[in-house]
Amino acid sequence: MRIFDIPKLGEPKFLSPLKLSSIDGDAVCNYVSDDRRIRFNIYYPQEVLDYELKYSLRGDDVTKYINETIEVAGPRERIFFDPEHTSCAIVTCGGLSPGLNNVVRAVVSELYYSYHVKRILGVRYGFAGLNPASGYELMPLHPDEIRTLSNFGGTFLGTSRGNQDVTVMVDELVKNKIDVLFSIGGDGTQRGNYDIFKEIQRRNLPISVIGIPKTIDNDIHLVEKTFGFETAFSKAAESIICAHSEAQSHYNGIGLVKLMGRHSGFIAGYAALALSDVNYVLVPEVPFDLYGPKGFLEDLRKRLERRQHAVIVVAEGAGQEYLTESGEKDESGNKRPSDIGMFLRNEIEKFLRKNNLGGTVKYIDPSYIIRSIPPTPGDALFCSQLGQYAVHAGMSGRTGMLVAWRNNVFVHLPVSAVVNNTKKINPESSFWLSVLGATGQPHNMVNRPRQYLPV
Ligand code: F6P
């Protein structure tokens, strides 16, 4: 097996009911052939892996990836499951992300209208719904009944964090005669999907597991964009606009916004780059000193001297070394970060007082507001397509994979390739350079240069 090989359940014996074409130029959409692939490494010459790509493979042997290609998603002419006798289930897991209902609706509509699959079941409250001990019944889904739900945030199926006993979950799939499980969630969910897939493989069952990556943090390894991210950073941008108004309206006014992002600062970086009003973006990936001649506070002082106001955006996972560990964990066992927002607010206020700078700090934490709203049209469109591509993949008999957006193409990624890493901002990337260009913050705010080794 090569890194990007997609596991398959068997020979696709049935003709797709989609009635597409295989001929170019007949104005009928074409099936996607199984050998259509894109290069993993888009740089040239092929032997060269760009540093951004290398960075994303942190800890992995990059030579393994140089000549690899990735399967393109889309409807196949021959499918594995006989639609008339196919049952599908859909589960939404983890924290909310705008567009969850849209993805569910797209999966149900594509199954029902395009493939004529009639038995579609919703799993309630995440993986907990696959454990009968939780007492949640599976919920029959029909496109007519869920049509309007995509206008709402949240997930009408319910969600939860944390995994369940994998043997119990697979027993439940078997008991309910499920052929394809569509599982929507972030990195924890993808790890759960991988475990379910392996257990199904161990038992040699013809059940497909198709993941649809979701997280507002946009931190899933090898996946360029997750749904909900665009909505989240767009909503976050509203807080920044308000912080800027507050800051500008006061002498030495400081607008401080804390945004979600435990391990990766994409929301903070994108929201800041989308507006040109942010002067500092602090993210977990880029270390900074708070004090000292080259530290953040000294730079802030200079900024106030020049402009008499400043806007700061901080990702919740940034600067954790300044705080004592919260000691808290969420239901998935992930550490909860300590509150960098309140800490910074206090430190900045102390600094202003100590240096007789006057001024005021206006602190905004939009918190869950950025992830519980309905999706932007851009995200909604993305969700519709993700749902459709997931159905094509599942019906074709692919399994142990997720549908993903990469290099501007919908592709299939084996779940095994994404579960052992997290996507992070590369501080040496063109993206981070753009953020620095838009903010004007120094390339580094450390007193002594450090060799930065990402974890
Ligand atoms: O995974 C997305 C995320 O929004 C993180 O940025 C955040 O730390 C976390 O979820 C908080 O979610 P919850 O409070 O539901 O555990």
PDB file of N, CA and C in Angstrom, residues 221-280:
ATOM      1  N   HIS A 221      -4.655  17.866   9.318  1.00  0.00           N
ATOM      2  CA  HIS A 221      -3.451  17.580   8.541  1.00  0.00           C
ATOM      3  C   HIS A 221      -3.784  17.274   7.077  1.00  0.00           C
ATOM      4  N   LEU A 222      -3.071  17.885   6.166  1.00  0.00           N
ATOM      5  CA  LEU A 222      -3.168  17.671   4.710  1.00  0.00           C
ATOM      6  C   LEU A 222      -4.450  18.205   4.078  1.00  0.00           C
ATOM      7  N   VAL A 223      -5.344  18.724   4.898  1.00  0.00           N
ATOM      8  CA  VAL A 223      -6.612  19.234   4.368  1.00  0.00           C
ATOM      9  C   VAL A 223      -6.501  20.757   4.285  1.00  0.00           C
ATOM     10  N   GLU A 224      -6.664  21.274   3.077  1.00  0.00           N
ATOM     11  CA  GLU A 224      -6.422  22.705   2.886  1.00  0.00           C
ATOM     12  C   GLU A 224      -7.443  23.567   3.607  1.00  0.00           C
ATOM     13  N   LYS A 225      -8.700  23.136   3.535  1.00  0.00           N
ATOM     14  CA  LYS A 225      -9.766  23.976   4.102  1.00  0.00           C
ATOM     15  C   LYS A 225     -10.850  23.073   4.683  1.00  0.00           C
ATOM     16  N   THR A 226     -11.277  23.384   5.897  1.00  0.00           N
ATOM     17  CA  THR A 226     -12.394  22.629   6.472  1.00  0.00           C
ATOM     18  C   THR A 226     -13.625  23.521   6.476  1.00  0.00           C
ATOM     19  N   PHE A 227     -14.810  22.906   6.412  1.00  0.00           N
ATOM     20  CA  PHE A 227     -16.000  23.744   6.371  1.00  0.00           C
ATOM     21  C   PHE A 227     -16.238  24.396   7.734  1.00  0.00           C
ATOM     22  N   GLY A 228     -16.770  25.571   7.708  1.00  0.00           N
ATOM     23  CA  GLY A 228     -17.013  26.309   8.949  1.00  0.00           C
ATOM     24  C   GLY A 228     -15.911  27.317   9.239  1.00  0.00           C
ATOM     25  N   PHE A 229     -14.737  27.050   8.701  1.00  0.00           N
ATOM     26  CA  PHE A 229     -13.597  27.933   8.969  1.00  0.00           C
ATOM     27  C   PHE A 229     -13.854  29.339   8.420  1.00  0.00           C
ATOM     28  N   GLU A 230     -14.318  29.395   7.174  1.00  0.00           N
ATOM     29  CA  GLU A 230     -14.547  30.711   6.551  1.00  0.00           C
ATOM     30  C   GLU A 230     -15.583  31.514   7.351  1.00  0.00           C
ATOM     31  N   THR A 231     -16.657  30.824   7.750  1.00  0.00           N
ATOM     32  CA  THR A 231     -17.695  31.505   8.536  1.00  0.00           C
ATOM     33  C   THR A 231     -17.104  32.004   9.851  1.00  0.00           C
ATOM     34  N   ALA A 232     -16.309  31.137  10.479  1.00  0.00           N
ATOM     35  CA  ALA A 232     -15.750  31.483  11.792  1.00  0.00           C
ATOM     36  C   ALA A 232     -14.837  32.705  11.707  1.00  0.00           C
ATOM     37  N   PHE A 233     -13.942  32.722  10.721  1.00  0.00           N
ATOM     38  CA  PHE A 233     -13.035  33.886  10.705  1.00  0.00           C
ATOM     39  C   PHE A 233     -13.762  35.137  10.226  1.00  0.00           C
ATOM     40  N   SER A 234     -14.822  34.939   9.403  1.00  0.00           N
ATOM     41  CA  SER A 234     -15.596  36.114   8.974  1.00  0.00           C
ATOM     42  C   SER A 234     -16.335  36.723  10.162  1.00  0.00           C
ATOM     43  N   LYS A 235     -16.903  35.848  10.982  1.00  0.00           N
ATOM     44  CA  LYS A 235     -17.609  36.343  12.177  1.00  0.00           C
ATOM     45  C   LYS A 235     -16.601  36.970  13.145  1.00  0.00           C
ATOM     46  N   ALA A 236     -15.447  36.361  13.262  1.00  0.00           N
ATOM     47  CA  ALA A 236     -14.406  36.892  14.149  1.00  0.00           C
ATOM     48  C   ALA A 236     -13.992  38.289  13.693  1.00  0.00           C
ATOM     49  N   ALA A 237     -14.017  38.495  12.372  1.00  0.00           N
ATOM     50  CA  ALA A 237     -13.620  39.798  11.836  1.00  0.00           C
ATOM     51  C   ALA A 237     -14.532  40.904  12.378  1.00  0.00           C
ATOM     52  N   GLU A 238     -15.790  40.562  12.634  1.00  0.00           N
ATOM     53  CA  GLU A 238     -16.714  41.580  13.185  1.00  0.00           C
ATOM     54  C   GLU A 238     -16.226  42.064  14.555  1.00  0.00           C
ATOM     55  N   SER A 239     -15.725  41.125  15.349  1.00  0.00           N
ATOM     56  CA  SER A 239     -15.205  41.521  16.677  1.00  0.00           C
ATOM     57  C   SER A 239     -14.001  42.439  16.522  1.00  0.00           C
ATOM     58  N   ILE A 240     -13.217  42.162  15.488  1.00  0.00           N
ATOM     59  CA  ILE A 240     -12.015  42.981  15.283  1.00  0.00           C
ATOM     60  C   ILE A 240     -12.421  44.397  14.861  1.00  0.00           C
ATOM     61  N   ILE A 241     -13.452  44.484  14.030  1.00  0.00           N
ATOM     62  CA  ILE A 241     -13.924  45.817  13.615  1.00  0.00           C
ATOM     63  C   ILE A 241     -14.353  46.607  14.859  1.00  0.00           C
ATOM     64  N   CYS A 242     -15.063  45.929  15.756  1.00  0.00           N
ATOM     65  CA  CYS A 242     -15.516  46.601  16.992  1.00  0.00           C
ATOM     66  C   CYS A 242     -14.316  46.980  17.862  1.00  0.00           C
ATOM     67  N   ALA A 243     -13.358  46.065  17.948  1.00  0.00           N
ATOM     68  CA  ALA A 243     -12.167  46.348  18.772  1.00  0.00           C
ATOM     69  C   ALA A 243     -11.429  47.559  18.212  1.00  0.00           C
ATOM     70  N   HIS A 244     -11.415  47.662  16.896  1.00  0.00           N
ATOM     71  CA  HIS A 244     -10.726  48.795  16.270  1.00  0.00           C
ATOM     72  C   HIS A 244     -11.448  50.103  16.590  1.00  0.00           C
ATOM     73  N   SER A 245     -12.791  50.076  16.523  1.00  0.00           N
ATOM     74  CA  SER A 245     -13.559  51.289  16.854  1.00  0.00           C
ATOM     75  C   SER A 245     -13.270  51.731  18.284  1.00  0.00           C
ATOM     76  N   GLU A 246     -13.275  50.743  19.188  1.00  0.00           N
ATOM     77  CA  GLU A 246     -12.992  51.065  20.596  1.00  0.00           C
ATOM     78  C   GLU A 246     -11.598  51.655  20.742  1.00  0.00           C
ATOM     79  N   ALA A 247     -10.634  51.006  20.120  1.00  0.00           N
ATOM     80  CA  ALA A 247      -9.242  51.433  20.274  1.00  0.00           C
ATOM     81  C   ALA A 247      -9.046  52.853  19.731  1.00  0.00           C
ATOM     82  N   GLN A 248      -9.572  53.088  18.553  1.00  0.00           N
ATOM     83  CA  GLN A 248      -9.369  54.367  17.884  1.00  0.00           C
ATOM     84  C   GLN A 248     -10.024  55.529  18.624  1.00  0.00           C
ATOM     85  N   SER A 249     -11.062  55.206  19.377  1.00  0.00           N
ATOM     86  CA  SER A 249     -11.840  56.261  20.018  1.00  0.00           C
ATOM     87  C   SER A 249     -11.253  56.724  21.345  1.00  0.00           C
ATOM     88  N   HIS A 250     -10.182  56.072  21.782  1.00  0.00           N
ATOM     89  CA  HIS A 250      -9.563  56.453  23.061  1.00  0.00           C
ATOM     90  C   HIS A 250      -8.083  56.749  22.850  1.00  0.00           C
ATOM     91  N   TYR A 251      -7.578  57.689  23.663  1.00  0.00           N
ATOM     92  CA  TYR A 251      -6.135  57.947  23.605  1.00  0.00           C
ATOM     93  C   TYR A 251      -5.409  56.714  24.138  1.00  0.00           C
ATOM     94  N   ASN A 252      -4.462  56.230  23.375  1.00  0.00           N
ATOM     95  CA  ASN A 252      -3.775  54.969  23.689  1.00  0.00           C
ATOM     96  C   ASN A 252      -4.768  53.839  23.980  1.00  0.00           C
ATOM     97  N   GLY A 253      -5.813  53.840  23.178  1.00  0.00           N
ATOM     98  CA  GLY A 253      -6.806  52.768  23.307  1.00  0.00           C
ATOM     99  C   GLY A 253      -6.290  51.474  22.695  1.00  0.00           C
ATOM    100  N   ILE A 254      -6.571  50.376  23.390  1.00  0.00           N
ATOM    101  CA  ILE A 254      -6.128  49.067  22.895  1.00  0.00           C
ATOM    102  C   ILE A 254      -7.336  48.148  22.774  1.00  0.00           C
ATOM    103  N   GLY A 255      -7.549  47.634  21.608  1.00  0.00           N
ATOM    104  CA  GLY A 255      -8.611  46.641  21.393  1.00  0.00           C
ATOM    105  C   GLY A 255      -7.960  45.273  21.358  1.00  0.00           C
ATOM    106  N   LEU A 256      -8.397  44.414  22.254  1.00  0.00           N
ATOM    107  CA  LEU A 256      -7.810  43.071  22.353  1.00  0.00           C
ATOM    108  C   LEU A 256      -8.904  42.042  22.080  1.00  0.00           C
ATOM    109  N   VAL A 257      -8.669  41.166  21.106  1.00  0.00           N
ATOM    110  CA  VAL A 257      -9.675  40.146  20.758  1.00  0.00           C
ATOM    111  C   VAL A 257      -9.061  38.768  20.917  1.00  0.00           C
ATOM    112  N   LYS A 258      -9.748  37.922  21.674  1.00  0.00           N
ATOM    113  CA  LYS A 258      -9.280  36.527  21.790  1.00  0.00           C
ATOM    114  C   LYS A 258     -10.150  35.642  20.895  1.00  0.00           C
ATOM    115  N   LEU A 259      -9.506  34.798  20.110  1.00  0.00           N
ATOM    116  CA  LEU A 259     -10.240  33.928  19.189  1.00  0.00           C
ATOM    117  C   LEU A 259      -9.893  32.464  19.418  1.00  0.00           C
ATOM    118  N   MET A 260     -10.819  31.590  19.058  1.00  0.00           N
ATOM    119  CA  MET A 260     -10.565  30.157  19.224  1.00  0.00           C
ATOM    120  C   MET A 260      -9.375  29.709  18.381  1.00  0.00           C
ATOM    121  N   GLY A 261      -8.802  28.607  18.771  1.00  0.00           N
ATOM    122  CA  GLY A 261      -7.637  28.054  18.072  1.00  0.00           C
ATOM    123  C   GLY A 261      -6.651  27.566  19.108  1.00  0.00           C
ATOM    124  N   ARG A 262      -6.827  26.308  19.531  1.00  0.00           N
ATOM    125  CA  ARG A 262      -5.975  25.801  20.606  1.00  0.00           C
ATOM    126  C   ARG A 262      -4.563  25.507  20.146  1.00  0.00           C
ATOM    127  N   HIS A 263      -4.467  24.903  18.971  1.00  0.00           N
ATOM    128  CA  HIS A 263      -3.143  24.482  18.504  1.00  0.00           C
ATOM    129  C   HIS A 263      -2.679  25.281  17.293  1.00  0.00           C
ATOM    130  N   SER A 264      -3.633  25.853  16.587  1.00  0.00           N
ATOM    131  CA  SER A 264      -3.314  26.551  15.344  1.00  0.00           C
ATOM    132  C   SER A 264      -4.019  27.894  15.334  1.00  0.00           C
ATOM    133  N   GLY A 265      -3.318  28.895  14.803  1.00  0.00           N
ATOM    134  CA  GLY A 265      -3.871  30.255  14.856  1.00  0.00           C
ATOM    135  C   GLY A 265      -4.500  30.709  13.549  1.00  0.00           C
ATOM    136  N   PHE A 266      -5.034  29.763  12.776  1.00  0.00           N
ATOM    137  CA  PHE A 266      -5.569  30.159  11.462  1.00  0.00           C
ATOM    138  C   PHE A 266      -6.716  31.162  11.563  1.00  0.00           C
ATOM    139  N   ILE A 267      -7.615  30.973  12.517  1.00  0.00           N
ATOM    140  CA  ILE A 267      -8.757  31.904  12.609  1.00  0.00           C
ATOM    141  C   ILE A 267      -8.221  33.317  12.869  1.00  0.00           C
ATOM    142  N   ALA A 268      -7.306  33.416  13.831  1.00  0.00           N
ATOM    143  CA  ALA A 268      -6.735  34.728  14.165  1.00  0.00           C
ATOM    144  C   ALA A 268      -6.016  35.318  12.953  1.00  0.00           C
ATOM    145  N   GLY A 269      -5.204  34.506  12.291  1.00  0.00           N
ATOM    146  CA  GLY A 269      -4.423  34.999  11.151  1.00  0.00           C
ATOM    147  C   GLY A 269      -5.306  35.427   9.986  1.00  0.00           C
ATOM    148  N   TYR A 270      -6.298  34.612   9.654  1.00  0.00           N
ATOM    149  CA  TYR A 270      -7.167  34.936   8.517  1.00  0.00           C
ATOM    150  C   TYR A 270      -8.030  36.156   8.815  1.00  0.00           C
ATOM    151  N   ALA A 271      -8.573  36.206  10.017  1.00  0.00           N
ATOM    152  CA  ALA A 271      -9.440  37.347  10.351  1.00  0.00           C
ATOM    153  C   ALA A 271      -8.623  38.631  10.304  1.00  0.00           C
ATOM    154  N   ALA A 272      -7.393  38.559  10.801  1.00  0.00           N
ATOM    155  CA  ALA A 272      -6.537  39.757  10.803  1.00  0.00           C
ATOM    156  C   ALA A 272      -6.164  40.164   9.389  1.00  0.00           C
ATOM    157  N   LEU A 273      -5.880  39.180   8.567  1.00  0.00           N
ATOM    158  CA  LEU A 273      -5.477  39.475   7.194  1.00  0.00           C
ATOM    159  C   LEU A 273      -6.655  40.000   6.375  1.00  0.00           C
ATOM    160  N   ALA A 274      -7.856  39.547   6.737  1.00  0.00           N
ATOM    161  CA  ALA A 274      -9.046  39.995   6.007  1.00  0.00           C
ATOM    162  C   ALA A 274      -9.308  41.478   6.255  1.00  0.00           C
ATOM    163  N   LEU A 275      -8.873  41.958   7.407  1.00  0.00           N
ATOM    164  CA  LEU A 275      -9.044  43.379   7.728  1.00  0.00           C
ATOM    165  C   LEU A 275      -7.648  43.992   7.772  1.00  0.00           C
ATOM    166  N   SER A 276      -7.579  45.271   7.649  1.00  0.00           N
ATOM    167  CA  SER A 276      -6.223  45.823   7.745  1.00  0.00           C
ATOM    168  C   SER A 276      -6.070  46.649   9.012  1.00  0.00           C
ATOM    169  N   ASP A 277      -6.840  46.281  10.015  1.00  0.00           N
ATOM    170  CA  ASP A 277      -6.871  47.092  11.228  1.00  0.00           C
ATOM    171  C   ASP A 277      -6.121  46.466  12.395  1.00  0.00           C
ATOM    172  N   VAL A 278      -5.543  45.309  12.155  1.00  0.00           N
ATOM    173  CA  VAL A 278      -4.904  44.596  13.269  1.00  0.00           C
ATOM    174  C   VAL A 278      -3.413  44.914  13.263  1.00  0.00           C
ATOM    175  N   ASN A 279      -2.872  45.143  14.453  1.00  0.00           N
ATOM    176  CA  ASN A 279      -1.449  45.474  14.547  1.00  0.00           C
ATOM    177  C   ASN A 279      -0.598  44.326  15.073  1.00  0.00           C
ATOM    178  N   TYR A 280      -1.224  43.420  15.828  1.00  0.00           N
ATOM    179  CA  TYR A 280      -0.477  42.258  16.325  1.00  0.00           C
ATOM    180  C   TYR A 280      -1.385  41.030  16.284  1.00  0.00           C
TER     181      TYR A 280
END
